[in-house]
mmCIF file of C-alpha atoms and ligand atoms in Angstrom:
data_model
loop_
_atom_site.group_PDB
_atom_site.id
_atom_site.type_symbol
_atom_site.label_atom_id
_atom_site.label_comp_id
_atom_site.label_asym_id
_atom_site.label_seq_id
_atom_site.Cartn_x
_atom_site.Cartn_y
_atom_site.Cartn_z
ATOM 1 C CA MET Y 1236 1.217 -27.467 23.488
ATOM 2 C CA ASN Y 1237 2.930 -24.289 22.409
ATOM 3 C CA GLN Y 1238 5.529 -23.175 24.892
ATOM 4 C CA PRO Y 1239 5.638 -19.488 25.662
ATOM 5 C CA ALA Y 1240 8.141 -17.842 23.357
ATOM 6 C CA GLN Y 1241 11.559 -17.443 24.927
ATOM 7 C CA SER Y 1242 12.697 -13.914 25.304
ATOM 8 C CA VAL Y 1243 14.386 -12.751 22.139
ATOM 9 C CA ASP Y 1244 17.908 -11.349 22.356
ATOM 10 C CA ALA Y 1245 17.624 -8.470 19.912
ATOM 11 C CA HIS Y 1246 19.948 -6.010 21.608
ATOM 12 C CA SER Y 1247 21.756 -5.265 18.344
ATOM 13 C CA ILE Y 1248 18.575 -4.285 16.523
ATOM 14 C CA MET Y 1249 17.998 -0.542 16.558
ATOM 15 C CA PHE Y 1250 14.836 0.127 18.523
ATOM 16 C CA ILE Y 1251 12.257 1.651 16.196
ATOM 17 C CA THR Y 1252 9.081 -0.155 17.230
ATOM 18 C CA GLN Y 1253 7.772 -2.413 19.967
ATOM 19 C CA ARG Y 1254 7.947 -5.957 18.608
ATOM 20 C CA PRO Y 1255 6.457 -9.030 20.285
ATOM 21 C CA GLU Y 1256 8.854 -11.569 21.821
ATOM 22 C CA LEU Y 1257 8.728 -14.015 18.957
ATOM 23 C CA ILE Y 1258 10.546 -14.711 15.721
ATOM 24 C CA MET Y 1259 8.766 -15.558 12.489
ATOM 25 C CA VAL Y 1260 10.515 -18.340 10.594
ATOM 26 C CA GLU Y 1261 8.256 -19.725 7.862
ATOM 27 C CA GLY Y 1262 5.279 -18.852 5.736
ATOM 28 C CA GLN Y 1263 2.873 -20.646 3.447
ATOM 29 C CA GLY Y 1264 -0.092 -18.973 1.779
ATOM 30 C CA SER Y 1265 -2.067 -17.120 4.454
ATOM 31 C CA TRP Y 1266 -0.165 -18.715 7.341
ATOM 32 C CA LEU Y 1267 2.999 -17.736 9.204
ATOM 33 C CA THR Y 1268 4.852 -19.976 11.681
ATOM 34 C CA ASP Y 1269 7.039 -18.718 14.535
ATOM 35 C CA ASN Y 1270 10.128 -20.276 16.121
ATOM 36 C CA GLN Y 1271 7.955 -22.106 18.674
ATOM 37 C CA GLY Y 1272 5.942 -23.774 15.919
ATOM 38 C CA LYS Y 1273 2.844 -21.657 16.568
ATOM 39 C CA ARG Y 1274 0.838 -20.792 13.446
ATOM 40 C CA TYR Y 1275 -0.762 -17.441 12.663
ATOM 41 C CA LEU Y 1276 -3.508 -16.628 10.172
ATOM 42 C CA ASP Y 1277 -1.943 -13.644 8.437
ATOM 43 C CA PHE Y 1278 -4.329 -10.818 7.537
ATOM 44 C CA LEU Y 1279 -1.466 -8.297 7.563
ATOM 45 C CA GLN Y 1280 0.726 -9.844 4.893
ATOM 46 C CA GLY Y 1281 3.562 -7.430 5.529
ATOM 47 C CA TRP Y 1282 1.176 -4.445 5.370
ATOM 48 C CA ALA Y 1283 -0.590 -5.326 2.119
ATOM 49 C CA VAL Y 1284 2.720 -6.326 0.558
ATOM 50 C CA ASN Y 1285 2.526 -10.101 0.058
ATOM 51 C CA CYS Y 1286 -0.339 -9.946 -2.433
ATOM 52 C CA LEU Y 1287 0.147 -13.621 -3.360
ATOM 53 C CA GLY Y 1288 0.679 -14.792 0.207
ATOM 54 C CA HIS Y 1289 3.763 -16.506 1.583
ATOM 55 C CA GLY Y 1290 5.834 -19.003 -0.390
ATOM 56 C CA ASN Y 1291 4.298 -18.279 -3.808
ATOM 57 C CA LEU Y 1292 5.866 -20.748 -6.248
ATOM 58 C CA GLY Y 1293 5.845 -18.464 -9.282
ATOM 59 C CA MET Y 1294 7.738 -15.803 -7.368
ATOM 60 C CA ILE Y 1295 10.216 -18.293 -5.933
ATOM 61 C CA GLU Y 1296 10.937 -19.739 -9.368
ATOM 62 C CA ALA Y 1297 11.377 -16.287 -10.903
ATOM 63 C CA LEU Y 1298 13.745 -15.295 -8.100
ATOM 64 C CA ASN Y 1299 15.796 -18.481 -8.336
ATOM 65 C CA ALA Y 1300 16.017 -18.488 -12.117
ATOM 66 C CA GLN Y 1301 17.080 -14.842 -12.271
ATOM 67 C CA ALA Y 1302 19.569 -15.233 -9.402
ATOM 68 C CA LYS Y 1303 21.320 -17.968 -11.365
ATOM 69 C CA LYS Y 1304 21.312 -15.943 -14.558
ATOM 70 C CA LEU Y 1305 22.195 -12.364 -13.576
ATOM 71 C CA ILE Y 1306 21.789 -10.430 -10.338
ATOM 72 C CA ASN Y 1307 23.219 -7.027 -11.195
ATOM 73 C CA PRO Y 1308 24.523 -5.861 -14.558
ATOM 74 C CA SER Y 1309 24.588 -2.246 -13.197
ATOM 75 C CA PRO Y 1310 21.870 0.357 -13.642
ATOM 76 C CA ALA Y 1311 23.877 1.779 -16.541
ATOM 77 C CA PHE Y 1312 22.555 -1.043 -18.764
ATOM 78 C CA TYR Y 1313 19.140 -2.338 -19.747
ATOM 79 C CA ASN Y 1314 18.245 -5.794 -18.507
ATOM 80 C CA GLU Y 1315 15.543 -8.152 -19.750
ATOM 81 C CA PRO Y 1316 13.232 -8.305 -16.699
ATOM 82 C CA MET Y 1317 13.285 -4.501 -16.321
ATOM 83 C CA ILE Y 1318 12.056 -4.053 -19.890
ATOM 84 C CA ARG Y 1319 9.467 -6.834 -19.719
ATOM 85 C CA LEU Y 1320 7.961 -5.567 -16.466
ATOM 86 C CA ALA Y 1321 7.833 -1.977 -17.725
ATOM 87 C CA ASN Y 1322 6.032 -3.135 -20.883
ATOM 88 C CA LEU Y 1323 3.580 -5.170 -18.817
ATOM 89 C CA LEU Y 1324 2.761 -2.152 -16.645
ATOM 90 C CA THR Y 1325 2.342 0.316 -19.505
ATOM 91 C CA ALA Y 1326 0.273 -2.168 -21.577
ATOM 92 C CA ASN Y 1327 -2.183 -2.475 -18.690
ATOM 93 C CA SER Y 1328 -2.460 1.165 -17.586
ATOM 94 C CA CYS Y 1329 -2.819 4.681 -19.011
ATOM 95 C CA PHE Y 1330 0.886 5.394 -18.468
ATOM 96 C CA HIS Y 1331 3.749 5.215 -20.967
ATOM 97 C CA LYS Y 1332 6.944 5.339 -18.934
ATOM 98 C CA VAL Y 1333 8.215 3.564 -15.819
ATOM 99 C CA PHE Y 1334 11.084 4.181 -13.401
ATOM 100 C CA PHE Y 1335 11.709 1.344 -10.942
ATOM 101 C CA ALA Y 1336 12.864 1.919 -7.373
ATOM 102 C CA ASN Y 1337 12.981 -0.057 -4.134
ATOM 103 C CA SER Y 1338 10.340 1.353 -1.790
ATOM 104 C CA GLY Y 1339 7.114 3.303 -1.868
ATOM 105 C CA ALA Y 1340 8.735 6.350 -0.336
ATOM 106 C CA GLU Y 1341 11.408 6.337 -3.016
ATOM 107 C CA ALA Y 1342 8.822 6.082 -5.803
ATOM 108 C CA ASN Y 1343 6.945 9.014 -4.252
ATOM 109 C CA GLU Y 1344 10.161 11.042 -3.980
ATOM 110 C CA GLY Y 1345 10.525 10.433 -7.716
ATOM 111 C CA ALA Y 1346 6.942 11.559 -8.325
ATOM 112 C CA ILE Y 1347 7.559 14.771 -6.360
ATOM 113 C CA LYS Y 1348 10.755 15.456 -8.315
ATOM 114 C CA LEU Y 1349 9.064 14.718 -11.639
ATOM 115 C CA ALA Y 1350 6.160 17.067 -10.855
ATOM 116 C CA ARG Y 1351 8.555 19.845 -9.784
ATOM 117 C CA LYS Y 1352 10.615 19.342 -12.940
ATOM 118 C CA TRP Y 1353 7.462 19.523 -15.042
ATOM 119 C CA GLY Y 1354 6.555 22.734 -13.204
ATOM 120 C CA GLN Y 1355 9.962 24.225 -14.021
ATOM 121 C CA LEU Y 1356 9.525 23.419 -17.705
ATOM 122 C CA ASN Y 1357 5.828 24.161 -18.128
ATOM 123 C CA LYS Y 1358 4.523 26.331 -15.320
ATOM 124 C CA SER Y 1359 7.084 29.008 -14.418
ATOM 125 C CA GLY Y 1360 8.615 27.010 -11.612
ATOM 126 C CA ALA Y 1361 5.377 26.028 -9.866
ATOM 127 C CA PHE Y 1362 6.328 23.470 -7.200
ATOM 128 C CA GLU Y 1363 3.547 23.164 -4.634
ATOM 129 C CA ILE Y 1364 1.892 19.766 -4.383
ATOM 130 C CA ILE Y 1365 -1.435 19.680 -2.578
ATOM 131 C CA THR Y 1366 -1.785 16.583 -0.397
ATOM 132 C CA PHE Y 1367 -4.395 15.475 2.133
ATOM 133 C CA ASP Y 1368 -4.911 15.418 5.855
ATOM 134 C CA HIS Y 1369 -4.270 11.931 7.262
ATOM 135 C CA SER Y 1370 -2.507 10.842 4.070
ATOM 136 C CA PHE Y 1371 0.604 8.663 4.180
ATOM 137 C CA HIS Y 1372 3.304 8.842 1.521
ATOM 138 C CA GLY Y 1373 6.407 7.437 3.238
ATOM 139 C CA ARG Y 1374 9.137 8.126 5.758
ATOM 140 C CA THR Y 1375 11.789 10.129 3.919
ATOM 141 C CA ILE Y 1376 11.914 13.807 4.843
ATOM 142 C CA ALA Y 1377 10.037 14.931 1.710
ATOM 143 C CA THR Y 1378 7.415 12.184 1.855
ATOM 144 C CA MET Y 1379 6.877 12.810 5.581
ATOM 145 C CA SER Y 1380 6.301 16.456 4.684
ATOM 146 C CA ALA Y 1381 3.835 15.379 2.001
ATOM 147 C CA SER Y 1382 2.036 13.117 4.485
ATOM 148 C CA GLY Y 1383 -0.834 14.464 6.560
ATOM 149 C CA LYS Y 1384 -0.142 12.348 9.621
ATOM 150 C CA PRO Y 1385 -0.830 14.287 12.816
ATOM 151 C CA GLY Y 1386 2.439 15.289 14.529
ATOM 152 C CA TRP Y 1387 4.637 14.678 11.520
ATOM 153 C CA ASP Y 1388 4.827 18.377 10.694
ATOM 154 C CA THR Y 1389 7.127 18.995 13.672
ATOM 155 C CA MET Y 1390 8.770 15.602 14.165
ATOM 156 C CA PHE Y 1391 11.935 16.227 12.166
ATOM 157 C CA ALA Y 1392 11.482 19.920 11.604
ATOM 158 C CA PRO Y 1393 12.023 21.786 9.429
ATOM 159 C CA GLN Y 1394 9.775 20.132 6.871
ATOM 160 C CA VAL Y 1395 10.292 20.267 3.143
ATOM 161 C CA ALA Y 1396 8.171 23.223 2.019
ATOM 162 C CA GLY Y 1397 5.432 23.111 -0.574
ATOM 163 C CA PHE Y 1398 2.867 20.535 0.576
ATOM 164 C CA PRO Y 1399 -0.339 22.378 1.545
ATOM 165 C CA LYS Y 1400 -3.038 20.073 2.914
ATOM 166 C CA ALA Y 1401 -6.649 19.637 1.813
ATOM 167 C CA ASP Y 1402 -9.453 17.407 3.117
ATOM 168 C CA LEU Y 1403 -10.220 14.112 1.396
ATOM 169 C CA ASN Y 1404 -13.532 14.078 -0.486
ATOM 170 C CA ASP Y 1405 -13.858 17.867 -0.292
ATOM 171 C CA LEU Y 1406 -13.086 19.513 -3.644
ATOM 172 C CA ASP Y 1407 -13.587 23.033 -2.262
ATOM 173 C CA SER Y 1408 -10.828 22.392 0.276
ATOM 174 C CA VAL Y 1409 -8.501 21.556 -2.638
ATOM 175 C CA LYS Y 1410 -9.489 24.676 -4.560
ATOM 176 C CA LYS Y 1411 -8.738 26.797 -1.472
ATOM 177 C CA GLN Y 1412 -5.120 25.580 -1.475
ATOM 178 C CA VAL Y 1413 -4.465 26.358 -5.137
ATOM 179 C CA THR Y 1414 -2.042 29.199 -5.907
ATOM 180 C CA ASP Y 1415 -0.055 30.121 -9.024
ATOM 181 C CA LYS Y 1416 2.676 27.896 -7.559
ATOM 182 C CA THR Y 1417 0.492 24.748 -7.563
ATOM 183 C CA VAL Y 1418 1.934 22.051 -9.799
ATOM 184 C CA ALA Y 1419 0.121 18.883 -8.654
ATOM 185 C CA VAL Y 1420 -2.314 17.173 -6.332
ATOM 186 C CA MET Y 1421 -1.141 13.890 -4.813
ATOM 187 C CA ILE Y 1422 -3.728 11.470 -3.456
ATOM 188 C CA GLU Y 1423 -4.151 7.912 -2.213
ATOM 189 C CA PRO Y 1424 -7.304 6.536 -3.921
ATOM 190 C CA VAL Y 1425 -7.918 4.738 -0.639
ATOM 191 C CA GLN Y 1426 -6.176 6.264 2.389
ATOM 192 C CA GLY Y 1427 -4.540 3.201 3.906
ATOM 193 C CA GLU Y 1428 -2.621 4.200 7.047
ATOM 194 C CA GLY Y 1429 -5.157 6.983 7.586
ATOM 195 C CA GLY Y 1430 -7.812 4.363 8.298
ATOM 196 C CA VAL Y 1431 -8.941 2.775 5.004
ATOM 197 C CA ILE Y 1432 -10.913 5.755 3.696
ATOM 198 C CA PRO Y 1433 -11.778 5.537 -0.018
ATOM 199 C CA ALA Y 1434 -11.922 8.671 -2.124
ATOM 200 C CA SER Y 1435 -15.462 8.903 -3.501
ATOM 201 C CA ALA Y 1436 -16.087 8.577 -7.254
ATOM 202 C CA GLU Y 1437 -17.655 12.031 -7.351
ATOM 203 C CA PHE Y 1438 -14.586 13.530 -5.666
ATOM 204 C CA MET Y 1439 -12.000 11.756 -7.824
ATOM 205 C CA GLN Y 1440 -13.821 12.628 -11.041
ATOM 206 C CA GLY Y 1441 -14.286 16.225 -9.917
ATOM 207 C CA LEU Y 1442 -10.621 16.406 -8.915
ATOM 208 C CA ARG Y 1443 -9.474 15.089 -12.283
ATOM 209 C CA GLN Y 1444 -11.641 17.576 -14.152
ATOM 210 C CA PHE Y 1445 -10.553 20.489 -11.961
ATOM 211 C CA THR Y 1446 -6.831 19.662 -12.173
ATOM 212 C CA LYS Y 1447 -7.027 19.217 -15.947
ATOM 213 C CA GLU Y 1448 -8.793 22.547 -16.417
ATOM 214 C CA ASN Y 1449 -6.176 24.302 -14.290
ATOM 215 C CA ASN Y 1450 -3.039 22.727 -15.741
ATOM 216 C CA ILE Y 1451 -2.346 20.862 -12.485
ATOM 217 C CA LEU Y 1452 -0.981 17.310 -12.476
ATOM 218 C CA LEU Y 1453 -2.818 14.497 -10.716
ATOM 219 C CA ILE Y 1454 -0.565 12.017 -8.906
ATOM 220 C CA VAL Y 1455 -2.092 8.834 -7.485
ATOM 221 C CA ASP Y 1456 -0.113 7.114 -4.746
ATOM 222 C CA GLU Y 1457 -1.164 3.499 -5.266
ATOM 223 C CA VAL Y 1458 1.609 2.036 -3.134
ATOM 224 C CA GLN Y 1459 -1.021 0.361 -0.947
ATOM 225 C CA ALA Y 1460 -4.190 0.418 -3.083
ATOM 226 C CA GLY Y 1461 -2.609 -0.637 -6.387
ATOM 227 C CA CYS Y 1462 -1.693 -4.043 -7.828
ATOM 228 C CA GLY Y 1463 -5.052 -5.770 -7.484
ATOM 229 C CA ARG Y 1464 -5.676 -4.844 -3.844
ATOM 230 C CA THR Y 1465 -9.015 -3.156 -4.562
ATOM 231 C CA GLY Y 1466 -10.187 -5.670 -7.194
ATOM 232 C CA THR Y 1467 -8.955 -3.801 -10.283
ATOM 233 C CA LEU Y 1468 -5.301 -3.896 -11.333
ATOM 234 C CA PHE Y 1469 -4.983 -0.231 -10.336
ATOM 235 C CA ALA Y 1470 -7.305 1.645 -8.004
ATOM 236 C CA TYR Y 1471 -7.700 4.680 -10.310
ATOM 237 C CA GLN Y 1472 -9.462 2.356 -12.766
ATOM 238 C CA HIS Y 1473 -12.525 2.262 -10.477
ATOM 239 C CA TYR Y 1474 -13.155 5.929 -11.204
ATOM 240 C CA GLY Y 1475 -12.908 6.029 -14.997
ATOM 241 C CA ILE Y 1476 -10.179 8.684 -14.798
ATOM 242 C CA GLU Y 1477 -6.623 8.910 -16.101
ATOM 243 C CA PRO Y 1478 -4.043 10.422 -13.735
ATOM 244 C CA ASP Y 1479 -0.734 11.883 -14.957
ATOM 245 C CA ILE Y 1480 1.553 10.080 -12.523
ATOM 246 C CA MET Y 1481 1.172 6.921 -10.443
ATOM 247 C CA THR Y 1482 3.383 5.295 -7.850
ATOM 248 C CA LEU Y 1483 3.359 1.596 -6.976
ATOM 249 C CA GLY Y 1484 5.086 -0.266 -4.171
ATOM 250 C CA LYS Y 1485 4.144 -2.945 -1.674
ATOM 251 C CA GLY Y 1486 2.158 -5.461 -3.795
ATOM 252 C CA ILE Y 1487 4.179 -4.972 -6.989
ATOM 253 C CA GLY Y 1488 7.032 -6.991 -5.496
ATOM 254 C CA GLY Y 1489 4.808 -9.416 -3.600
ATOM 255 C CA GLY Y 1490 7.277 -9.143 -0.692
ATOM 256 C CA VAL Y 1491 10.563 -8.205 -2.346
ATOM 257 C CA PRO Y 1492 11.714 -4.568 -2.362
ATOM 258 C CA LEU Y 1493 10.376 -3.150 -5.616
ATOM 259 C CA SER Y 1494 8.447 0.005 -6.454
ATOM 260 C CA ALA Y 1495 7.611 1.989 -9.555
ATOM 261 C CA LEU Y 1496 7.051 5.561 -10.659
ATOM 262 C CA MET Y 1497 4.872 5.753 -13.765
ATOM 263 C CA ALA Y 1498 3.988 8.734 -15.926
ATOM 264 C CA THR Y 1499 2.360 9.625 -19.207
ATOM 265 C CA ASP Y 1500 4.548 10.651 -22.141
ATOM 266 C CA ALA Y 1501 3.452 14.259 -21.704
ATOM 267 C CA VAL Y 1502 4.767 14.371 -18.139
ATOM 268 C CA ALA Y 1503 7.824 12.082 -18.238
ATOM 269 C CA CYS Y 1504 10.289 14.984 -18.553
ATOM 270 C CA PHE Y 1505 13.377 13.772 -16.677
ATOM 271 C CA VAL Y 1506 16.641 14.204 -18.556
ATOM 272 C CA PRO Y 1507 19.887 12.379 -17.759
ATOM 273 C CA GLY Y 1508 21.159 13.409 -14.342
ATOM 274 C CA ASP Y 1509 17.716 14.097 -12.863
ATOM 275 C CA GLN Y 1510 16.909 10.658 -11.508
ATOM 276 C CA GLY Y 1511 18.704 7.414 -10.716
ATOM 277 C CA GLY Y 1512 19.509 4.964 -7.970
ATOM 278 C CA THR Y 1513 21.919 2.071 -7.573
ATOM 279 C CA TYR Y 1514 19.249 -0.627 -7.656
ATOM 280 C CA ASN Y 1515 16.783 0.944 -10.079
ATOM 281 C CA GLY Y 1516 15.332 -1.727 -12.326
ATOM 282 C CA ASN Y 1517 17.560 -4.452 -10.897
ATOM 283 C CA PRO Y 1518 16.716 -7.745 -12.610
ATOM 284 C CA LEU Y 1519 16.332 -9.820 -9.428
ATOM 285 C CA MET Y 1520 13.395 -7.727 -8.184
ATOM 286 C CA THR Y 1521 11.853 -6.922 -11.557
ATOM 287 C CA ALA Y 1522 11.841 -10.653 -12.437
ATOM 288 C CA VAL Y 1523 9.700 -11.223 -9.348
ATOM 289 C CA GLY Y 1524 7.508 -8.255 -10.315
ATOM 290 C CA ILE Y 1525 6.784 -9.893 -13.682
ATOM 291 C CA SER Y 1526 5.621 -13.063 -11.940
ATOM 292 C CA VAL Y 1527 3.414 -11.034 -9.584
ATOM 293 C CA ILE Y 1528 1.753 -8.922 -12.290
ATOM 294 C CA GLU Y 1529 1.246 -11.943 -14.584
ATOM 295 C CA GLN Y 1530 -0.485 -13.815 -11.761
ATOM 296 C CA LEU Y 1531 -2.711 -10.806 -11.006
ATOM 297 C CA LEU Y 1532 -3.641 -10.618 -14.705
ATOM 298 C CA ALA Y 1533 -4.433 -14.339 -15.029
ATOM 299 C CA PRO Y 1534 -8.051 -14.816 -16.175
ATOM 300 C CA GLY Y 1535 -10.463 -14.631 -13.248
ATOM 301 C CA PHE Y 1536 -7.939 -13.565 -10.620
ATOM 302 C CA LEU Y 1537 -9.129 -9.973 -10.139
ATOM 303 C CA ASP Y 1538 -12.790 -11.040 -10.287
ATOM 304 C CA ALA Y 1539 -12.014 -13.461 -7.459
ATOM 305 C CA VAL Y 1540 -10.458 -10.591 -5.461
ATOM 306 C CA LYS Y 1541 -13.704 -8.631 -5.886
ATOM 307 C CA ALA Y 1542 -15.765 -11.640 -4.769
ATOM 308 C CA LYS Y 1543 -13.544 -12.254 -1.737
ATOM 309 C CA GLY Y 1544 -13.772 -8.558 -0.892
ATOM 310 C CA GLN Y 1545 -17.560 -8.866 -0.922
ATOM 311 C CA LEU Y 1546 -17.391 -11.942 1.309
ATOM 312 C CA LEU Y 1547 -15.096 -10.196 3.789
ATOM 313 C CA ARG Y 1548 -17.405 -7.173 3.704
ATOM 314 C CA SER Y 1549 -20.539 -9.196 4.465
ATOM 315 C CA GLU Y 1550 -18.797 -11.165 7.239
ATOM 316 C CA LEU Y 1551 -17.551 -7.932 8.824
ATOM 317 C CA LEU Y 1552 -21.009 -6.384 8.567
ATOM 318 C CA ALA Y 1553 -22.447 -9.439 10.340
ATOM 319 C CA LEU Y 1554 -19.922 -8.943 13.160
ATOM 320 C CA SER Y 1555 -20.745 -5.259 13.285
ATOM 321 C CA GLU Y 1556 -24.432 -6.088 13.657
ATOM 322 C CA GLU Y 1557 -23.817 -8.775 16.266
ATOM 323 C CA PHE Y 1558 -21.639 -6.571 18.488
ATOM 324 C CA SER Y 1559 -23.320 -3.219 17.759
ATOM 325 C CA LEU Y 1560 -20.203 -1.828 16.069
ATOM 326 C CA GLU Y 1561 -20.057 1.058 13.584
ATOM 327 C CA GLY Y 1562 -19.895 -0.873 10.318
ATOM 328 C CA GLU Y 1563 -17.075 -1.441 7.863
ATOM 329 C CA ARG Y 1564 -15.496 0.257 4.859
ATOM 330 C CA GLY Y 1565 -12.900 -0.235 2.171
ATOM 331 C CA GLU Y 1566 -12.475 -1.512 -1.360
ATOM 332 C CA GLY Y 1567 -11.700 -5.070 -2.473
ATOM 333 C CA LEU Y 1568 -9.371 -6.723 0.029
ATOM 334 C CA LEU Y 1569 -8.352 -3.523 1.803
ATOM 335 C CA ARG Y 1570 -11.020 -3.231 4.480
ATOM 336 C CA ALA Y 1571 -11.596 -1.947 7.991
ATOM 337 C CA LEU Y 1572 -14.043 -2.766 10.768
ATOM 338 C CA ILE Y 1573 -15.104 0.277 12.756
ATOM 339 C CA LEU Y 1574 -15.303 -0.458 16.467
ATOM 340 C CA SER Y 1575 -17.541 1.272 18.991
ATOM 341 C CA LYS Y 1576 -14.708 1.627 21.551
ATOM 342 C CA ASP Y 1577 -10.955 2.276 21.392
ATOM 343 C CA VAL Y 1578 -10.035 -1.402 21.754
ATOM 344 C CA GLY Y 1579 -8.163 -1.846 18.452
ATOM 345 C CA GLY Y 1580 -4.721 -2.196 20.037
ATOM 346 C CA LYS Y 1581 -6.043 -4.617 22.653
ATOM 347 C CA LEU Y 1582 -7.698 -6.756 19.961
ATOM 348 C CA VAL Y 1583 -4.488 -6.871 17.902
ATOM 349 C CA GLU Y 1584 -2.621 -8.274 20.929
ATOM 350 C CA LEU Y 1585 -5.342 -10.721 21.937
ATOM 351 C CA ALA Y 1586 -5.539 -11.933 18.325
ATOM 352 C CA ARG Y 1587 -1.800 -12.517 18.080
ATOM 353 C CA ASP Y 1588 -1.593 -14.220 21.480
ATOM 354 C CA ARG Y 1589 -4.644 -16.470 21.107
ATOM 355 C CA SER Y 1590 -3.979 -20.206 20.922
ATOM 356 C CA PRO Y 1591 -3.507 -22.668 19.479
ATOM 357 C CA GLU Y 1592 -3.485 -20.448 16.386
ATOM 358 C CA GLY Y 1593 -2.798 -16.743 16.375
ATOM 359 C CA LEU Y 1594 -4.356 -14.125 14.127
ATOM 360 C CA LEU Y 1595 -2.463 -11.163 12.661
ATOM 361 C CA ILE Y 1596 -4.461 -7.982 12.144
ATOM 362 C CA ASN Y 1597 -3.684 -4.278 12.489
ATOM 363 C CA SER Y 1598 -5.240 -1.229 14.115
ATOM 364 C CA PRO Y 1599 -4.276 1.985 12.285
ATOM 365 C CA ARG Y 1600 -6.552 3.957 14.614
ATOM 366 C CA PRO Y 1601 -7.675 2.973 18.149
ATOM 367 C CA ASN Y 1602 -11.265 2.385 16.991
ATOM 368 C CA LEU Y 1603 -10.391 0.549 13.801
ATOM 369 C CA LEU Y 1604 -9.182 -2.873 12.652
ATOM 370 C CA ARG Y 1605 -7.600 -3.163 9.205
ATOM 371 C CA PHE Y 1606 -7.506 -6.289 7.038
ATOM 372 C CA MET Y 1607 -5.000 -6.751 4.195
ATOM 373 C CA PRO Y 1608 -4.994 -10.486 3.451
ATOM 374 C CA ALA Y 1609 -3.250 -12.132 0.530
ATOM 375 C CA LEU Y 1610 -5.324 -11.583 -2.608
ATOM 376 C CA ASN Y 1611 -5.503 -15.382 -3.016
ATOM 377 C CA VAL Y 1612 -6.795 -15.920 0.538
ATOM 378 C CA SER Y 1613 -9.464 -18.654 0.544
ATOM 379 C CA ASP Y 1614 -13.136 -18.127 1.423
ATOM 380 C CA ASP Y 1615 -12.613 -20.547 4.315
ATOM 381 C CA GLU Y 1616 -9.746 -18.475 5.660
ATOM 382 C CA ILE Y 1617 -11.894 -15.340 5.508
ATOM 383 C CA ARG Y 1618 -14.621 -17.106 7.525
ATOM 384 C CA GLN Y 1619 -12.035 -18.544 9.904
ATOM 385 C CA MET Y 1620 -10.625 -15.068 10.513
ATOM 386 C CA CYS Y 1621 -14.086 -13.691 11.247
ATOM 387 C CA ASN Y 1622 -14.814 -16.554 13.643
ATOM 388 C CA MET Y 1623 -11.583 -15.872 15.513
ATOM 389 C CA LEU Y 1624 -12.524 -12.209 15.631
ATOM 390 C CA ARG Y 1625 -15.996 -13.042 16.955
ATOM 391 C CA GLU Y 1626 -14.415 -14.836 19.913
ATOM 392 C CA LEU Y 1627 -12.110 -11.885 20.607
ATOM 393 C CA LEU Y 1628 -14.900 -9.331 20.337
ATOM 394 C CA LYS Y 1629 -16.807 -11.301 23.007
ATOM 395 C CA GLN Y 1630 -13.758 -11.026 25.257
ATOM 396 C CA VAL Y 1631 -13.591 -7.240 25.033
ATOM 397 C CA ALA Y 1632 -17.373 -6.662 24.983
HETATM 398 C C1 PLP T 2009 3.433 2.055 2.629
HETATM 399 C C2 PLP T 2009 3.105 3.265 1.878
HETATM 400 C C3 PLP T 2009 4.103 4.143 1.407
HETATM 401 C C4 PLP T 2009 5.564 3.956 1.752
HETATM 402 O O1 PLP T 2009 6.095 2.787 1.228
HETATM 403 P P1 PLP T 2009 7.509 2.252 1.776
HETATM 404 O O2 PLP T 2009 7.813 1.078 0.906
HETATM 405 O O3 PLP T 2009 7.299 1.878 3.210
HETATM 406 O O4 PLP T 2009 8.481 3.353 1.629
HETATM 407 C C5 PLP T 2009 3.731 5.211 0.625
HETATM 408 N N1 PLP T 2009 2.447 5.431 0.320
HETATM 409 C C6 PLP T 2009 1.450 4.632 0.743
HETATM 410 C C7 PLP T 2009 0.045 4.923 0.346
HETATM 411 C C8 PLP T 2009 1.752 3.534 1.552
HETATM 412 O O5 PLP T 2009 0.762 2.745 2.010
#
């Protein structure tokens, strides 16, 4: 029924990644539709971005209402949605101050600047930020330098200095990197791009205690793991700790470009001139952010995310058993299936190309499949995804 997609004339698009020969035109909930009318069950959701799925009515209404009212008063003035969203975020976290930006990388740049500023004021100019092997913090020059992605140290050399690397879940490896220039440790509570590797409770608690005792800031990069993804509003809340700085992105906008840098009063030391940005706190995006956070905080929503995470986990474990794979891991609705062979890329293609309905999944490592569905995905859709996957696993067995 579905015709093969016609070749796409994208010669004006700068080539930065291999894209399939199809154009996505519509979305509803957990489903995307391409220009040939083929439907796809979407377990990517823009890389854990569309936390409420496609076509969420609350978001659409917020966007429309704000667009009619005021799109851009200028960042030199307060606007209503900016203030309301900031209050919502501080009321539901351990942080007191928020700076809004447009992307995860930009929020992390802000976190790096804030930590360095704090080091200038409080720690004789300490500026080193310990980060982790296989971590991902963004694609600006500084956040690439902070990232522990193999090969990124030389890609656009020279790097920004001052990001020594430690090993996740190994406190001794952190201690080894500490010098009198250390100002902070920056960590993803669950390494997302690195392959969905959660930091253990023992490690996070030990890290918080160690950093506190040594006057070192703890920065959590919750761009991927925050905003309900792991079943709590913020991932640090699983560990019973309070970081000094947190960054949010992806889910906070539910699909629109919005991110946030948050800090405690003790650490929020920017003065005028230190930080800014043309679109910071723009009302169009922050109005959508309010809708997103209010929906995440609605009674029962986060409990349902936990329950769906458990369902996805048990379905993936059943597949692992059936096909003698290496199990699964993750937190909430950020999960990975560990394959026994390097067939992740092949499975991603087979899943997308299957008919009549395609399936969108991702393979951050050759032996791994990652799942980042909408947080309001249905139980049926989770089972449907696993049934599609079962078929595909038979094909590559
Ligand atoms: C995606 C991601 C980023 C970068 O966010 P962008 O919006 O792409 O700049 C940073 N940190 C983590 C943990 C991410 O997953």
